[in-house]
Amino acid sequence: MFYLWCPIFVPKPVSNTKNYILAIESSCDDTSAAVLCNTKVLSNVVATQEIHKQYGGVVPELASRAHQQNIVPVVHQALAKANIDKKELSAIAFTRGPGLMGSLLVGTSFAKSLALGLDIPLIEVNHMEAHILAHFIDDEERTPPTFPFIGMTISGGHTQIVKVSDYFSMEVLGETLDDAVGEAFDKSAKLMGLPYPGGPLIDKYAKLGNENAYVFPKPKVDELNFSFSGLKTSILYFLQRETQKNPDFVAKNMNDICASVQYTILEILMEKLQLAVEQTGIKQIAIGGGVAANSGIRGRLADAETKLGWKTYVPKFEYCTDNAGMIGIVGYLKFKRGEFTDQSIAAKARYAIGS
Ligand code: KG4
Ligand code: ZN
């Protein structure tokens, strides 16, 4: 007869001494492992899966297979870089969701097995909460936001505005109804013949172009929600029209097209942020996600500091894109609260903040 053995951890009182958390992230196409000592990241290893480039987007089945190949070496490297033996670990934190199910399963089962083998607590982490709490990773060059603040996560998979009242008291104020903002960048870039991911290239060419050269319509979406699929369609029709007249249109006007596309996307983001500030009265804005690397959004936020009196926060780039460091900080915060999970935990492809 078989019994399902689920260890129940009696939380030990957390002392002020060093707690080492191993964190694992595998929600999409980056396999990442990090080791934290309390709020400090000792190592943050990310294996980015190059295989998706040739398909112009993430292929879920290939992503989960690549996670399987990467997970052991990535965890091994993270421990080696941190100079920590696995016997010294206090707990293991992992991304439970949201994300691609096949990808999440790899990190979840690995974390569960290792925690079981080492007989240490297991901590589940919501990836979207982690993007926001990445601001609390120890960083000598930055101070974290104070509560309450508005978090905006902008990446290839998500676009969300969240009111953050405390570490684990978050309310989603708005999110995308279709494509994520990173997808809007990447799909627009693809229409211009640029390789995946096109966001950084649009950013690069936009610096050399005129943002008012072409006008694209902004979607009318209620309240703090977003929609980007219509923008992609209008860019497609615009490019078809212009290339019919002049086959070299894209090549000749690449900088202006990129600048105009980026301008439209940033206008959409900034208008929603402004509305969030009006509705909540909160002027502290903390952004994260891969699109936070965009030089245009950084410039617009810097302007808002001087013109609108906002205080804005952008974490170090390695903590903006998908990484296990941000999973580890949530792991540490939950470790301090004694919030552990047992071996019956399952990955969750759809996992809303606060659910
Ligand atoms: O957070 P991330 O690494 O992965 C996801 O969770 O999706 O974000 C990747 C996204 C891609 O869509 C990429 O094009 C976009 O972030 N991105 C940028 C820039 N750097 C990365 N978009 C615009 N400008 C950039 N500089
Ligand atoms: Zn992400």
Short mmCIF file of C-alpha atoms and ligand atoms in Angstrom, two decimals:
data_model
loop_
_atom_site.label_atom_id
_atom_site.label_comp_id
_atom_site.label_asym_id
_atom_site.label_seq_id
_atom_site.Cartn_x
_atom_site.Cartn_y
_atom_site.Cartn_z
CA MET A 1 0.00 0.00 0.00
CA PHE A 2 1.24 3.50 -0.85
CA TYR A 3 0.84 6.55 1.30
CA LEU A 4 1.23 10.13 0.09
CA TRP A 5 3.69 11.61 2.47
CA CYS A 6 3.20 15.33 3.02
CA PRO A 7 5.59 16.82 5.52
CA ILE A 8 4.01 19.42 7.77
CA PHE A 9 6.50 22.02 8.82
CA VAL A 10 6.22 23.55 12.20
CA PRO A 11 7.67 26.97 11.42
CA LYS A 12 10.81 27.59 13.40
CA PRO A 13 11.05 31.08 14.85
CA VAL A 14 12.92 33.13 12.26
CA SER A 15 15.92 34.69 13.83
CA ASN A 16 17.81 37.69 12.58
CA THR A 17 20.51 35.38 11.37
CA LYS A 18 21.10 34.38 7.81
CA ASN A 19 18.32 32.53 6.01
CA TYR A 20 19.28 31.09 2.65
CA ILE A 21 16.47 30.74 0.11
CA LEU A 22 16.86 28.87 -3.17
CA ALA A 23 14.37 30.24 -5.71
CA ILE A 24 13.26 28.69 -9.00
CA GLU A 25 11.47 30.42 -11.89
CA SER A 26 10.22 28.54 -14.97
CA SER A 27 6.91 30.18 -15.92
CA CYS A 28 7.69 31.00 -19.55
CA ASP A 29 10.90 30.73 -21.56
CA ASP A 30 13.58 31.58 -18.99
CA THR A 31 14.92 28.91 -16.65
CA SER A 32 16.25 30.71 -13.60
CA ALA A 33 17.57 29.89 -10.14
CA ALA A 34 18.73 32.29 -7.45
CA VAL A 35 20.10 32.07 -3.93
CA LEU A 36 19.23 34.82 -1.48
CA CYS A 37 20.56 35.51 1.97
CA ASN A 38 17.54 37.27 3.49
CA THR A 39 16.84 40.19 1.10
CA LYS A 40 20.22 40.06 -0.62
CA VAL A 41 20.64 38.19 -3.90
CA LEU A 42 23.84 36.11 -3.82
CA SER A 43 23.33 34.63 -7.28
CA ASN A 44 20.72 34.95 -10.02
CA VAL A 45 21.33 32.63 -12.96
CA VAL A 46 19.09 32.86 -16.03
CA ALA A 47 19.20 30.48 -19.00
CA THR A 48 17.33 32.22 -21.81
CA GLN A 49 15.94 29.82 -24.38
CA GLU A 50 17.22 30.90 -27.77
CA ILE A 51 15.24 28.24 -29.65
CA HIS A 52 12.08 30.39 -29.79
CA LYS A 53 13.72 33.13 -31.88
CA GLN A 54 13.37 31.14 -35.11
CA TYR A 55 9.59 30.83 -34.52
CA GLY A 56 9.01 34.51 -33.73
CA GLY A 57 7.49 33.75 -30.32
CA VAL A 58 7.52 31.25 -27.46
CA VAL A 59 6.57 27.66 -28.42
CA PRO A 60 5.20 26.12 -25.17
CA GLU A 61 6.21 22.51 -25.86
CA LEU A 62 9.78 23.52 -26.72
CA ALA A 63 9.90 25.75 -23.64
CA SER A 64 9.06 22.93 -21.24
CA ARG A 65 11.59 20.61 -22.86
CA ALA A 66 14.29 23.27 -22.58
CA HIS A 67 13.40 23.83 -18.90
CA GLN A 68 13.92 20.12 -18.30
CA GLN A 69 17.39 20.32 -19.83
CA ASN A 70 18.32 23.56 -18.07
CA ILE A 71 16.97 23.20 -14.56
CA VAL A 72 19.67 21.01 -13.02
CA PRO A 73 22.67 22.97 -14.38
CA VAL A 74 21.02 26.32 -13.59
CA VAL A 75 20.33 25.37 -9.95
CA HIS A 76 23.82 23.92 -9.67
CA GLN A 77 25.33 27.18 -10.99
CA ALA A 78 23.22 29.33 -8.68
CA LEU A 79 24.42 27.40 -5.62
CA ALA A 80 28.03 27.44 -6.82
CA LYS A 81 28.00 31.21 -7.55
CA ALA A 82 26.48 31.90 -4.14
CA ASN A 83 29.05 29.55 -2.58
CA ILE A 84 26.26 27.84 -0.66
CA ASP A 85 25.92 24.12 -0.13
CA LYS A 86 22.38 22.80 -0.53
CA LYS A 87 22.54 21.56 3.06
CA GLU A 88 22.74 25.20 4.17
CA LEU A 89 19.42 26.12 2.49
CA SER A 90 16.58 27.26 4.75
CA ALA A 91 13.76 26.88 2.19
CA ILE A 92 12.94 26.52 -1.50
CA ALA A 93 10.66 29.02 -3.26
CA PHE A 94 9.21 28.38 -6.71
CA THR A 95 6.88 30.02 -9.23
CA ARG A 96 3.50 28.32 -8.97
CA GLY A 97 1.87 30.48 -11.68
CA PRO A 98 0.64 32.19 -13.75
CA GLY A 99 2.39 30.93 -16.85
CA LEU A 100 2.64 28.10 -19.35
CA MET A 101 1.53 24.88 -17.67
CA GLY A 102 4.26 22.68 -19.17
CA SER A 103 6.93 25.18 -18.11
CA LEU A 104 5.53 25.67 -14.60
CA LEU A 105 5.40 21.91 -14.06
CA VAL A 106 9.16 21.57 -14.49
CA GLY A 107 10.03 24.17 -11.82
CA THR A 108 7.24 23.06 -9.50
CA SER A 109 8.14 19.37 -9.52
CA PHE A 110 11.85 20.12 -9.21
CA ALA A 111 11.28 22.43 -6.21
CA LYS A 112 8.95 19.93 -4.53
CA SER A 113 11.39 17.04 -4.95
CA LEU A 114 14.39 19.01 -3.72
CA ALA A 115 12.53 20.35 -0.68
CA LEU A 116 11.39 16.83 0.12
CA GLY A 117 14.89 15.43 -0.29
CA LEU A 118 16.46 18.14 1.86
CA ASP A 119 13.57 18.12 4.34
CA ILE A 120 13.18 21.90 4.25
CA PRO A 121 10.09 24.11 3.77
CA LEU A 122 8.60 24.75 0.35
CA ILE A 123 7.21 28.19 -0.55
CA GLU A 124 4.89 28.90 -3.48
CA VAL A 125 5.15 32.25 -5.26
CA ASN A 126 2.80 34.13 -7.57
CA HIS A 127 4.90 35.38 -10.50
CA MET A 128 2.94 38.65 -10.79
CA GLU A 129 3.40 39.46 -7.10
CA ALA A 130 7.08 38.71 -7.57
CA HIS A 131 7.46 41.25 -10.42
CA ILE A 132 6.16 43.89 -7.98
CA LEU A 133 8.04 42.75 -4.88
CA ALA A 134 11.30 42.67 -6.88
CA HIS A 135 11.59 46.32 -5.75
CA PHE A 136 12.40 45.04 -2.25
CA ILE A 137 15.53 43.15 -3.26
CA ASP A 138 18.47 44.69 -1.44
CA ASP A 139 20.14 47.17 -3.81
CA GLU A 140 22.74 49.68 -2.69
CA GLU A 141 21.86 52.03 -5.57
CA ARG A 142 18.09 52.11 -5.05
CA THR A 143 15.57 52.60 -2.28
CA PRO A 144 12.35 50.60 -2.40
CA PRO A 145 8.94 52.32 -2.66
CA THR A 146 6.98 52.84 0.53
CA PHE A 147 3.37 51.64 0.90
CA PRO A 148 0.98 52.37 -0.65
CA PHE A 149 2.22 52.53 -4.23
CA ILE A 150 1.00 51.76 -7.75
CA GLY A 151 2.78 48.83 -9.39
CA MET A 152 2.74 48.48 -13.16
CA THR A 153 4.03 45.21 -14.63
CA ILE A 154 4.74 45.49 -18.34
CA SER A 155 6.22 42.47 -20.08
CA GLY A 156 5.82 40.08 -23.00
CA GLY A 157 3.21 38.14 -21.07
CA HIS A 158 1.48 40.70 -18.87
CA THR A 159 0.23 44.25 -18.56
CA GLN A 160 -1.20 45.03 -15.18
CA ILE A 161 -1.75 48.00 -12.85
CA VAL A 162 -1.88 47.06 -9.18
CA LYS A 163 -2.52 49.02 -6.00
CA VAL A 164 -0.01 47.75 -3.46
CA SER A 165 -1.03 48.52 0.13
CA ASP A 166 1.41 46.10 1.75
CA TYR A 167 3.69 43.22 0.73
CA PHE A 168 0.78 40.82 0.39
CA SER A 169 -2.10 43.25 0.14
CA MET A 170 -2.48 43.96 -3.57
CA GLU A 171 -5.48 44.86 -5.68
CA VAL A 172 -5.44 44.58 -9.46
CA LEU A 173 -6.86 47.87 -10.79
CA GLY A 174 -6.60 47.04 -14.46
CA GLU A 175 -5.02 44.67 -16.95
CA THR A 176 -4.91 43.87 -20.62
CA LEU A 177 -7.97 42.40 -22.26
CA ASP A 178 -5.93 40.85 -25.08
CA ASP A 179 -2.23 41.26 -25.98
CA ALA A 180 0.40 42.28 -23.46
CA VAL A 181 2.37 45.47 -24.09
CA GLY A 182 5.55 43.49 -24.87
CA GLU A 183 3.57 41.56 -27.47
CA ALA A 184 2.43 44.86 -28.99
CA PHE A 185 6.11 45.80 -29.38
CA ASP A 186 7.13 42.35 -30.66
CA LYS A 187 4.22 41.92 -33.10
CA SER A 188 4.67 45.44 -34.50
CA ALA A 189 8.37 44.68 -34.96
CA LYS A 190 7.55 41.42 -36.73
CA LEU A 191 5.30 43.30 -39.18
CA MET A 192 8.31 45.49 -39.97
CA GLY A 193 10.42 42.39 -40.60
CA LEU A 194 12.43 42.70 -37.38
CA PRO A 195 13.51 39.56 -35.46
CA TYR A 196 11.99 38.39 -32.16
CA PRO A 197 11.95 39.90 -29.58
CA GLY A 198 11.49 43.17 -31.43
CA GLY A 199 10.85 45.42 -28.41
CA PRO A 200 14.51 46.35 -27.84
CA LEU A 201 14.96 47.03 -31.59
CA ILE A 202 11.94 49.34 -31.75
CA ASP A 203 13.44 51.16 -28.76
CA LYS A 204 16.79 51.45 -30.53
CA TYR A 205 15.42 52.74 -33.86
CA ALA A 206 12.85 54.98 -32.16
CA LYS A 207 15.70 57.05 -30.69
CA LEU A 208 16.63 58.12 -34.22
CA GLY A 209 13.12 58.80 -35.52
CA ASN A 210 10.30 61.33 -35.39
CA GLU A 211 7.57 60.15 -33.01
CA ASN A 212 4.98 62.33 -34.73
CA ALA A 213 5.70 61.08 -38.25
CA TYR A 214 2.71 58.73 -38.29
CA VAL A 215 -0.40 58.63 -36.14
CA PHE A 216 -1.88 55.35 -34.94
CA PRO A 217 -5.24 55.16 -33.17
CA LYS A 218 -5.31 54.59 -29.43
CA PRO A 219 -7.88 52.06 -28.21
CA LYS A 220 -10.81 53.23 -26.13
CA VAL A 221 -10.84 50.89 -23.17
CA ASP A 222 -12.73 51.52 -19.96
CA GLU A 223 -11.12 52.44 -16.70
CA LEU A 224 -7.64 51.03 -16.14
CA ASN A 225 -7.80 48.11 -18.57
CA PHE A 226 -5.71 47.92 -21.72
CA SER A 227 -6.10 46.54 -25.22
CA PHE A 228 -3.28 46.28 -27.74
CA SER A 229 -4.62 43.95 -30.44
CA GLY A 230 -6.28 46.79 -32.39
CA LEU A 231 -3.00 48.70 -32.57
CA LYS A 232 -1.31 45.71 -34.18
CA THR A 233 -4.08 45.51 -36.80
CA SER A 234 -3.90 49.22 -37.61
CA ILE A 235 -0.12 48.99 -38.02
CA LEU A 236 -0.60 45.99 -40.33
CA TYR A 237 -3.08 47.87 -42.57
CA PHE A 238 -0.90 51.00 -42.52
CA LEU A 239 2.18 49.04 -43.62
CA GLN A 240 0.23 47.16 -46.31
CA ARG A 241 -1.12 50.45 -47.69
CA GLU A 242 2.25 52.18 -47.73
CA THR A 243 4.26 49.26 -49.16
CA GLN A 244 1.76 48.94 -52.01
CA LYS A 245 2.69 52.51 -52.97
CA ASN A 246 6.39 52.06 -52.21
CA PRO A 247 7.88 48.57 -51.65
CA ASP A 248 10.85 50.11 -49.78
CA PHE A 249 8.63 52.07 -47.40
CA VAL A 250 9.56 50.14 -44.24
CA ALA A 251 13.30 50.07 -44.88
CA LYS A 252 13.35 53.79 -45.80
CA ASN A 253 11.27 54.90 -42.81
CA MET A 254 12.19 52.38 -40.13
CA ASN A 255 13.23 54.96 -37.52
CA ASP A 256 10.10 57.08 -37.93
CA ILE A 257 7.77 54.06 -37.89
CA CYS A 258 9.44 52.71 -34.73
CA ALA A 259 9.32 56.12 -33.03
CA SER A 260 5.62 56.55 -33.89
CA VAL A 261 4.69 53.03 -32.76
CA GLN A 262 6.60 53.45 -29.50
CA TYR A 263 5.05 56.86 -28.92
CA THR A 264 1.54 55.42 -29.29
CA ILE A 265 2.26 52.54 -26.87
CA LEU A 266 3.82 54.89 -24.29
CA GLU A 267 0.89 57.30 -24.56
CA ILE A 268 -1.47 54.41 -23.75
CA LEU A 269 0.61 53.38 -20.71
CA MET A 270 1.08 56.92 -19.39
CA GLU A 271 -2.62 57.82 -19.78
CA LYS A 272 -3.60 54.77 -17.71
CA LEU A 273 -0.99 55.55 -15.07
CA GLN A 274 -2.29 59.11 -14.85
CA LEU A 275 -5.82 57.78 -14.38
CA ALA A 276 -4.59 55.38 -11.67
CA VAL A 277 -2.97 58.31 -9.84
CA GLU A 278 -6.19 60.36 -10.12
CA GLN A 279 -8.34 57.49 -8.87
CA THR A 280 -6.15 56.46 -5.94
CA GLY A 281 -4.39 59.70 -5.02
CA ILE A 282 -1.15 57.66 -4.90
CA LYS A 283 1.80 59.27 -6.67
CA GLN A 284 4.38 56.56 -6.13
CA ILE A 285 4.78 54.44 -9.26
CA ALA A 286 6.91 51.29 -9.37
CA ILE A 287 7.27 49.54 -12.71
CA GLY A 288 8.67 46.14 -13.63
CA GLY A 289 8.69 43.53 -16.42
CA GLY A 290 10.87 43.41 -19.54
CA VAL A 291 9.30 46.51 -21.13
CA ALA A 292 10.55 48.54 -18.14
CA ALA A 293 13.88 48.45 -20.00
CA ASN A 294 12.41 50.73 -22.66
CA SER A 295 14.27 54.03 -22.72
CA GLY A 296 11.11 55.90 -23.73
CA ILE A 297 9.08 54.80 -20.70
CA ARG A 298 11.99 55.62 -18.42
CA GLY A 299 12.14 59.11 -19.94
CA ARG A 300 8.40 59.61 -19.58
CA LEU A 301 8.52 58.57 -15.91
CA ALA A 302 11.43 60.93 -15.27
CA ASP A 303 9.36 63.75 -16.83
CA ALA A 304 6.40 62.84 -14.60
CA GLU A 305 8.66 63.21 -11.56
CA THR A 306 9.44 66.82 -12.42
CA LYS A 307 6.14 67.84 -14.01
CA LEU A 308 3.59 65.90 -11.98
CA GLY A 309 5.42 65.37 -8.69
CA TRP A 310 5.41 61.58 -9.00
CA LYS A 311 8.04 59.43 -7.36
CA THR A 312 8.97 56.60 -9.69
CA TYR A 313 10.89 53.37 -9.23
CA VAL A 314 12.48 50.99 -11.73
CA PRO A 315 14.42 48.00 -10.40
CA LYS A 316 17.79 46.95 -11.75
CA PHE A 317 17.22 45.46 -15.24
CA GLU A 318 18.12 41.90 -14.21
CA TYR A 319 15.21 42.03 -11.73
CA CYS A 320 12.78 43.48 -14.33
CA THR A 321 12.81 40.57 -16.76
CA ASP A 322 11.83 37.08 -15.64
CA ASN A 323 14.35 35.95 -13.02
CA ALA A 324 14.46 33.84 -9.88
CA GLY A 325 15.81 36.69 -7.73
CA MET A 326 12.31 38.19 -7.61
CA ILE A 327 10.86 34.78 -6.68
CA GLY A 328 13.45 34.58 -3.91
CA ILE A 329 12.50 37.90 -2.32
CA VAL A 330 8.86 36.77 -2.10
CA GLY A 331 10.17 33.46 -0.76
CA TYR A 332 12.08 35.26 1.97
CA LEU A 333 9.11 37.49 2.91
CA LYS A 334 6.87 34.42 3.17
CA PHE A 335 9.58 32.50 5.05
CA LYS A 336 9.60 35.23 7.71
CA ARG A 337 5.81 34.86 8.00
CA GLY A 338 6.04 31.06 8.21
CA GLU A 339 3.94 30.74 5.04
CA PHE A 340 4.88 27.33 3.75
CA THR A 341 3.13 24.92 1.47
CA ASP A 342 3.03 21.12 1.39
CA GLN A 343 3.74 18.49 -1.23
CA SER A 344 0.15 18.46 -2.49
CA ILE A 345 0.66 21.86 -4.15
CA ALA A 346 0.06 21.99 -7.94
CA ALA A 347 1.15 24.51 -10.59
CA LYS A 348 -1.54 27.01 -11.66
CA ALA A 349 -1.47 28.39 -15.23
CA ARG A 350 -4.05 31.05 -14.32
CA TYR A 351 -3.23 32.52 -10.95
CA ALA A 352 -4.64 35.94 -10.17
CA ILE A 353 -2.96 38.14 -7.57
CA GLY A 354 -4.64 37.64 -4.21
CA SER A 355 -6.46 34.43 -5.22
O1 KG4 B 1 9.70 40.25 -18.63
P1 KG4 B 1 10.17 39.69 -19.92
O2 KG4 B 1 11.62 39.37 -20.05
O3 KG4 B 1 9.44 38.34 -20.23
C1 KG4 B 1 8.08 38.16 -20.13
O4 KG4 B 1 7.56 37.83 -19.02
O5 KG4 B 1 7.43 38.33 -21.15
O6 KG4 B 1 9.71 40.68 -21.05
C2 KG4 B 1 10.05 40.46 -22.40
C3 KG4 B 1 9.37 41.54 -23.22
C4 KG4 B 1 9.47 41.29 -24.71
O7 KG4 B 1 8.20 41.51 -25.28
C5 KG4 B 1 10.46 42.35 -25.17
O8 KG4 B 1 10.28 42.77 -26.49
C6 KG4 B 1 10.19 43.46 -24.20
O9 KG4 B 1 10.00 42.82 -22.96
N1 KG4 B 1 11.32 44.41 -24.11
C7 KG4 B 1 11.25 45.68 -24.55
C8 KG4 B 1 12.53 46.25 -24.31
N2 KG4 B 1 13.32 45.30 -23.74
C9 KG4 B 1 12.56 44.18 -23.62
N3 KG4 B 1 10.24 46.37 -25.09
C10 KG4 B 1 10.48 47.64 -25.43
N4 KG4 B 1 11.67 48.25 -25.25
C11 KG4 B 1 12.71 47.61 -24.70
N5 KG4 B 1 13.89 48.22 -24.52
ZN ZN B 2 7.19 37.89 -16.03
#
